[in-house]
Amino acid sequence: MQVFESILSIQKHLFPFCKEKSIAFVPTMGALHEGHLSLIKKAKKENDLVVVSIFINPTQFDNDADLIKYPRTIDADLDLLKKVDCDIVFIPTVEEIYAKNINSQHFNFGGIEHEMEGKFRDGHFDGVGTIVKRLFEIVKPNTAYFGEKDFQQLQIIKKLVAIERLPIKVVGCAIFREKDGLAMSSRNTRLTSEYRDAAPFIYKILKKAKKKFLTKSAKKVSKWVKKKFKKHPILKLEYFVIADEETLKEVLKKKKNKDYRAFLAVFAGEIRLIDNLSL
Ligand code: PAF
């Protein structure tokens, strides 16, 4: 496994491969868990070379405390990457990526950026678009892999590739869950034991909502979910939305041949958790 910190050195290394080998890319912010590893294993199976980036992107954080406290576990990450036989790791500094201009480009993703996470995390998707575009330009992968836990992000990146006409296939991968149902996330390590014990409630409610959606309207299901969270002693619901998977717009009336998904964001103390489930 080779580790690169500068853009020039990784590009020099990748250049001879780019014509005859398929390059897969898994961008991450580190604090790797089984969810990330499942993306890397899939990428390995489907390509000749796998590049993983570890970069905590400052421009996608709408909250300074979240950025400062974001888990940083680089030694453990590198050990895990070796174990799954990752070929290349890219660990640039903030300066390497942004030079002196730590700002986002503004994107128009056709409206999906204003739904759900977009309503609560100001500038988040401009930050994600900026860094993913930059990393795509550096690595020039054939295929890039993203987890469905950040389903809205996955749709935004598919739009980014279309808008920028990048020759990159974007692959979404199923959410990886702990045994008790909690969606794997780097932020889970920051949960206190009280909140960690409470957190599986999120997936339980999503599964019940899915069942209810078979016979009830989106409005009724949403009302039921909100009531359940109101009664919860410590978890605080930020939003629950049943949306069309493509437009990410809230469903007002169910239609046939549409794919719907339930999305939520929950505060477990100061840790914000998101999850979703296809309905
Ligand atoms: O999902 C993440 O970890 C980040 O948003 C990403 C895609 C690596 C961009 O910083």
CSV table of C-alpha atoms and ligand atoms in Angstrom, one decimal:
chain,number,residue,atom,x,y,z
A,1,MET,CA,0.0,0.0,0.0
A,2,GLN,CA,1.4,3.4,-1.0
A,3,VAL,CA,0.6,6.6,0.8
A,4,PHE,CA,0.8,10.0,-0.8
A,5,GLU,CA,0.4,13.4,0.6
A,6,SER,CA,0.9,15.7,-2.4
A,7,ILE,CA,-1.2,16.1,-5.5
A,8,LEU,CA,1.9,15.9,-7.7
A,9,SER,CA,3.2,12.7,-6.2
A,10,ILE,CA,-0.1,10.8,-6.4
A,11,GLN,CA,-0.7,12.0,-10.0
A,12,LYS,CA,2.8,10.9,-11.0
A,13,HIS,CA,2.1,7.5,-9.5
A,14,LEU,CA,-1.3,7.1,-11.1
A,15,PHE,CA,-0.5,8.4,-14.6
A,16,PRO,CA,1.1,5.3,-16.0
A,17,PHE,CA,-2.0,3.2,-14.9
A,18,CYS,CA,-4.8,5.4,-16.1
A,19,LYS,CA,-4.8,4.0,-19.7
A,20,GLU,CA,-4.8,0.3,-19.1
A,21,LYS,CA,-6.1,-0.2,-15.5
A,22,SER,CA,-9.5,0.6,-14.0
A,23,ILE,CA,-9.1,3.0,-11.0
A,24,ALA,CA,-11.7,2.9,-8.2
A,25,PHE,CA,-11.9,5.8,-5.7
A,26,VAL,CA,-13.4,5.8,-2.2
A,27,PRO,CA,-13.3,9.3,-0.7
A,28,THR,CA,-13.5,9.4,3.1
A,29,MET,CA,-12.9,11.7,6.1
A,30,GLY,CA,-11.2,8.9,8.0
A,31,ALA,CA,-12.2,7.3,11.3
A,32,LEU,CA,-12.8,4.3,9.2
A,33,HIS,CA,-15.4,1.6,10.1
A,34,GLU,CA,-16.9,-1.5,8.6
A,35,GLY,CA,-19.1,0.6,6.3
A,36,HIS,CA,-16.1,2.2,4.7
A,37,LEU,CA,-14.4,-1.2,4.4
A,38,SER,CA,-17.4,-2.6,2.6
A,39,LEU,CA,-17.1,0.1,0.0
A,40,ILE,CA,-13.3,-0.6,-0.4
A,41,LYS,CA,-13.9,-4.4,-0.6
A,42,LYS,CA,-16.5,-3.8,-3.4
A,43,ALA,CA,-14.2,-1.4,-5.2
A,44,LYS,CA,-11.4,-3.9,-5.0
A,45,LYS,CA,-13.6,-6.7,-6.5
A,46,GLU,CA,-14.7,-4.5,-9.4
A,47,ASN,CA,-11.4,-2.7,-10.3
A,48,ASP,CA,-7.7,-3.1,-10.8
A,49,LEU,CA,-6.6,-0.4,-8.4
A,50,VAL,CA,-8.3,1.2,-5.4
A,51,VAL,CA,-7.5,4.7,-4.2
A,52,VAL,CA,-8.8,5.8,-0.8
A,53,SER,CA,-8.6,9.5,0.3
A,54,ILE,CA,-8.6,10.6,3.9
A,55,PHE,CA,-9.4,14.3,4.2
A,56,ILE,CA,-11.5,16.1,6.7
A,57,ASN,CA,-12.9,18.7,4.5
A,58,PRO,CA,-13.4,22.0,6.4
A,59,THR,CA,-15.7,23.6,3.9
A,60,GLN,CA,-18.5,21.1,4.4
A,61,PHE,CA,-18.9,21.6,8.1
A,62,ASP,CA,-21.5,24.2,9.1
A,63,ASN,CA,-20.5,23.9,12.7
A,64,ASP,CA,-17.0,24.7,14.0
A,65,ALA,CA,-17.3,22.4,17.0
A,66,ASP,CA,-18.2,19.5,14.8
A,67,LEU,CA,-15.1,20.1,12.7
A,68,ILE,CA,-12.8,20.4,15.7
A,69,LYS,CA,-14.2,17.3,17.4
A,70,TYR,CA,-14.4,15.1,14.2
A,71,PRO,CA,-12.6,11.9,15.1
A,72,ARG,CA,-9.1,11.6,13.8
A,73,THR,CA,-7.6,8.1,13.9
A,74,ILE,CA,-5.1,8.1,11.1
A,75,ASP,CA,-2.8,5.2,12.4
A,76,ALA,CA,-5.8,2.9,13.0
A,77,ASP,CA,-7.2,3.9,9.5
A,78,LEU,CA,-3.9,3.0,7.8
A,79,ASP,CA,-3.9,-0.4,9.6
A,80,LEU,CA,-7.4,-1.1,8.4
A,81,LEU,CA,-6.6,-0.1,4.9
A,82,LYS,CA,-3.6,-2.4,4.8
A,83,LYS,CA,-5.8,-5.3,6.0
A,84,VAL,CA,-8.3,-4.8,3.2
A,85,ASP,CA,-5.5,-4.6,0.7
A,86,CYS,CA,-6.1,-1.0,-0.4
A,87,ASP,CA,-3.6,0.0,-3.1
A,88,ILE,CA,-3.2,3.7,-2.7
A,89,VAL,CA,-4.0,6.2,0.1
A,90,PHE,CA,-4.2,9.9,-0.4
A,91,ILE,CA,-3.9,12.1,2.7
A,92,PRO,CA,-3.5,15.7,1.7
A,93,THR,CA,-3.3,18.6,4.0
A,94,VAL,CA,-5.9,21.4,3.9
A,95,GLU,CA,-3.3,23.7,2.3
A,96,GLU,CA,-2.5,21.1,-0.4
A,97,ILE,CA,-6.1,21.0,-1.4
A,98,TYR,CA,-7.2,24.6,-0.9
A,99,ALA,CA,-3.9,26.6,-0.9
A,100,LYS,CA,-4.9,29.8,0.8
A,101,ASN,CA,-8.5,29.9,-0.4
A,102,ILE,CA,-10.5,27.6,2.0
A,103,ASN,CA,-13.9,28.4,0.3
A,104,SER,CA,-16.5,26.4,-1.5
A,105,GLN,CA,-17.6,26.8,-5.1
A,106,HIS,CA,-21.4,27.5,-5.3
A,107,PHE,CA,-23.3,24.8,-7.2
A,108,ASN,CA,-26.8,24.5,-8.6
A,109,PHE,CA,-27.8,20.8,-8.2
A,110,GLY,CA,-31.2,21.4,-9.6
A,111,GLY,CA,-32.9,21.9,-6.2
A,112,ILE,CA,-32.0,18.6,-4.4
A,113,GLU,CA,-29.4,20.6,-2.4
A,114,HIS,CA,-32.2,22.6,-0.7
A,115,GLU,CA,-34.1,19.6,0.7
A,116,MET,CA,-33.5,17.9,4.1
A,117,GLU,CA,-29.8,18.3,5.0
A,118,GLY,CA,-29.7,21.4,2.8
A,119,LYS,CA,-32.3,23.0,5.0
A,120,PHE,CA,-30.4,22.4,8.2
A,121,ARG,CA,-26.7,22.5,7.2
A,122,ASP,CA,-26.0,25.8,5.5
A,123,GLY,CA,-23.4,25.5,2.7
A,124,HIS,CA,-22.8,21.8,3.4
A,125,PHE,CA,-23.4,20.5,-0.2
A,126,ASP,CA,-21.4,23.3,-1.7
A,127,GLY,CA,-18.5,22.1,0.5
A,128,VAL,CA,-19.1,18.4,-0.5
A,129,GLY,CA,-19.4,19.3,-4.2
A,130,THR,CA,-16.2,21.4,-4.0
A,131,ILE,CA,-14.1,18.7,-2.4
A,132,VAL,CA,-15.4,15.8,-4.4
A,133,LYS,CA,-14.9,17.7,-7.7
A,134,ARG,CA,-11.4,18.5,-6.6
A,135,LEU,CA,-10.6,14.9,-5.6
A,136,PHE,CA,-12.1,13.6,-8.8
A,137,GLU,CA,-9.9,16.0,-10.8
A,138,ILE,CA,-6.8,14.7,-8.9
A,139,VAL,CA,-7.5,11.0,-8.9
A,140,LYS,CA,-9.4,10.8,-12.2
A,141,PRO,CA,-11.1,7.5,-11.2
A,142,ASN,CA,-13.2,5.4,-13.5
A,143,THR,CA,-15.6,4.6,-10.7
A,144,ALA,CA,-16.3,6.1,-7.3
A,145,TYR,CA,-18.1,4.5,-4.4
A,146,PHE,CA,-20.3,6.2,-1.8
A,147,GLY,CA,-22.4,4.9,1.1
A,148,GLU,CA,-26.2,5.2,1.0
A,149,LYS,CA,-26.2,6.5,4.6
A,150,ASP,CA,-25.6,9.9,3.1
A,151,PHE,CA,-28.2,9.2,0.4
A,152,GLN,CA,-28.7,12.9,-0.4
A,153,GLN,CA,-25.0,13.3,-0.8
A,154,LEU,CA,-24.9,10.3,-3.2
A,155,GLN,CA,-27.6,11.9,-5.3
A,156,ILE,CA,-25.7,15.3,-5.2
A,157,ILE,CA,-22.5,13.6,-6.4
A,158,LYS,CA,-24.4,11.9,-9.3
A,159,LYS,CA,-25.7,15.3,-10.3
A,160,LEU,CA,-22.2,16.8,-9.9
A,161,VAL,CA,-20.8,14.2,-12.3
A,162,ALA,CA,-23.6,14.9,-14.8
A,163,ILE,CA,-23.2,18.8,-14.6
A,164,GLU,CA,-19.4,18.7,-14.9
A,165,ARG,CA,-19.6,16.0,-17.6
A,166,LEU,CA,-17.1,13.9,-15.7
A,167,PRO,CA,-16.4,10.4,-17.1
A,168,ILE,CA,-16.9,8.7,-13.7
A,169,LYS,CA,-19.4,6.1,-12.7
A,170,VAL,CA,-20.9,6.8,-9.3
A,171,VAL,CA,-21.8,3.7,-7.3
A,172,GLY,CA,-24.1,3.8,-4.2
A,173,CYS,CA,-23.6,1.0,-1.6
A,174,ALA,CA,-26.1,-0.2,1.0
A,175,ILE,CA,-25.9,1.1,4.6
A,176,PHE,CA,-23.8,-1.0,6.9
A,177,ARG,CA,-25.4,-1.4,10.3
A,178,GLU,CA,-24.3,-2.4,13.8
A,179,LYS,CA,-26.0,-5.6,15.1
A,180,ASP,CA,-28.5,-3.5,16.9
A,181,GLY,CA,-29.4,-1.6,13.7
A,182,LEU,CA,-27.5,1.7,14.3
A,183,ALA,CA,-26.2,2.9,10.9
A,184,MET,CA,-22.4,2.9,11.0
A,185,SER,CA,-20.9,6.4,11.1
A,186,SER,CA,-17.6,7.9,12.2
A,187,ARG,CA,-19.5,10.1,14.5
A,188,ASN,CA,-20.9,7.1,16.5
A,189,THR,CA,-17.6,6.9,18.4
A,190,ARG,CA,-18.4,10.3,20.0
A,191,LEU,CA,-21.7,9.0,21.5
A,192,THR,CA,-21.8,8.7,25.3
A,193,SER,CA,-22.9,5.2,26.5
A,194,GLU,CA,-26.3,6.6,27.3
A,195,TYR,CA,-26.9,7.9,23.8
A,196,ARG,CA,-25.2,4.9,22.2
A,197,ASP,CA,-27.7,2.6,24.0
A,198,ALA,CA,-30.6,4.8,22.9
A,199,ALA,CA,-29.5,5.2,19.2
A,200,PRO,CA,-30.9,1.9,17.9
A,201,PHE,CA,-34.4,3.4,18.4
A,202,ILE,CA,-33.7,5.4,15.2
A,203,TYR,CA,-33.6,2.3,12.9
A,204,LYS,CA,-36.5,0.6,14.9
A,205,ILE,CA,-38.7,3.6,14.1
A,206,LEU,CA,-37.6,3.7,10.4
A,207,LYS,CA,-38.6,0.0,10.1
A,208,LYS,CA,-42.0,0.6,11.7
A,209,ALA,CA,-42.5,3.6,9.5
A,210,LYS,CA,-41.8,1.4,6.4
A,211,LYS,CA,-44.5,-1.0,7.5
A,212,LYS,CA,-47.0,1.7,8.2
A,213,PHE,CA,-46.3,3.3,4.8
A,214,LEU,CA,-47.8,0.2,3.1
A,215,THR,CA,-51.2,1.2,4.3
A,216,LYS,CA,-51.0,4.8,5.4
A,217,SER,CA,-50.2,8.2,3.8
A,218,ALA,CA,-46.8,9.8,4.1
A,219,LYS,CA,-48.5,12.6,6.2
A,220,LYS,CA,-49.9,10.0,8.7
A,221,VAL,CA,-46.6,8.1,9.0
A,222,SER,CA,-44.6,11.4,9.5
A,223,LYS,CA,-47.1,12.4,12.2
A,224,TRP,CA,-46.7,9.0,14.0
A,225,VAL,CA,-42.8,9.2,13.8
A,226,LYS,CA,-42.8,12.7,15.2
A,227,LYS,CA,-45.0,11.7,18.1
A,228,LYS,CA,-42.8,8.7,18.9
A,229,PHE,CA,-39.7,11.0,19.1
A,230,LYS,CA,-41.5,13.6,21.2
A,231,LYS,CA,-42.0,10.9,23.8
A,232,HIS,CA,-38.4,9.7,23.7
A,233,PRO,CA,-36.6,10.8,26.8
A,234,ILE,CA,-33.2,11.8,25.2
A,235,LEU,CA,-33.2,11.6,21.4
A,236,LYS,CA,-34.3,14.8,19.6
A,237,LEU,CA,-35.7,14.6,16.1
A,238,GLU,CA,-34.6,17.3,13.8
A,239,TYR,CA,-36.6,16.2,10.8
A,240,PHE,CA,-38.4,13.2,9.4
A,241,VAL,CA,-39.3,13.3,5.7
A,242,ILE,CA,-40.7,10.7,3.3
A,243,ALA,CA,-39.3,11.8,-0.1
A,244,ASP,CA,-39.2,10.7,-3.7
A,245,GLU,CA,-35.7,9.1,-4.2
A,246,GLU,CA,-35.0,11.1,-7.3
A,247,THR,CA,-36.2,14.6,-6.6
A,248,LEU,CA,-35.8,14.3,-2.8
A,249,LYS,CA,-39.0,16.3,-2.5
A,250,GLU,CA,-41.4,15.4,0.3
A,251,VAL,CA,-44.2,13.1,-0.8
A,252,LEU,CA,-47.6,14.6,-0.6
A,253,LYS,CA,-49.5,12.0,-2.5
A,254,LYS,CA,-48.2,8.4,-3.1
A,255,LYS,CA,-47.9,7.5,-6.8
A,256,LYS,CA,-47.3,4.1,-8.4
A,257,ASN,CA,-43.9,3.4,-10.0
A,258,LYS,CA,-42.1,5.9,-7.7
A,259,ASP,CA,-39.3,5.0,-5.3
A,260,TYR,CA,-39.8,6.5,-1.9
A,261,ARG,CA,-37.4,6.7,1.0
A,262,ALA,CA,-37.7,7.8,4.6
A,263,PHE,CA,-35.0,10.2,5.9
A,264,LEU,CA,-34.3,11.6,9.3
A,265,ALA,CA,-31.8,13.5,11.4
A,266,VAL,CA,-31.6,13.1,15.1
A,267,PHE,CA,-29.7,14.8,17.9
A,268,ALA,CA,-28.2,12.3,20.4
A,269,GLY,CA,-26.9,15.0,22.8
A,270,GLU,CA,-24.6,17.1,20.7
A,271,ILE,CA,-24.0,14.4,18.1
A,272,ARG,CA,-26.2,14.6,15.0
A,273,LEU,CA,-27.1,11.3,13.4
A,274,ILE,CA,-28.7,10.7,10.1
A,275,ASP,CA,-30.3,7.6,8.6
A,276,ASN,CA,-32.7,6.5,5.9
A,277,LEU,CA,-34.6,3.5,4.6
A,278,SER,CA,-36.0,2.6,1.3
A,279,LEU,CA,-39.8,2.2,1.6
B,1,PAF,O1,-19.1,11.2,3.1
B,1,PAF,C1,-18.0,11.7,3.5
B,1,PAF,O2,-17.2,11.2,4.2
B,1,PAF,C2,-17.6,13.1,2.9
B,1,PAF,O3,-18.7,13.9,2.7
B,1,PAF,C3,-16.8,13.0,1.6
B,1,PAF,C4,-17.7,12.4,0.5
B,1,PAF,C5,-15.6,12.2,1.8
B,1,PAF,C6,-16.4,14.4,1.1
B,1,PAF,O4,-15.6,15.0,2.1
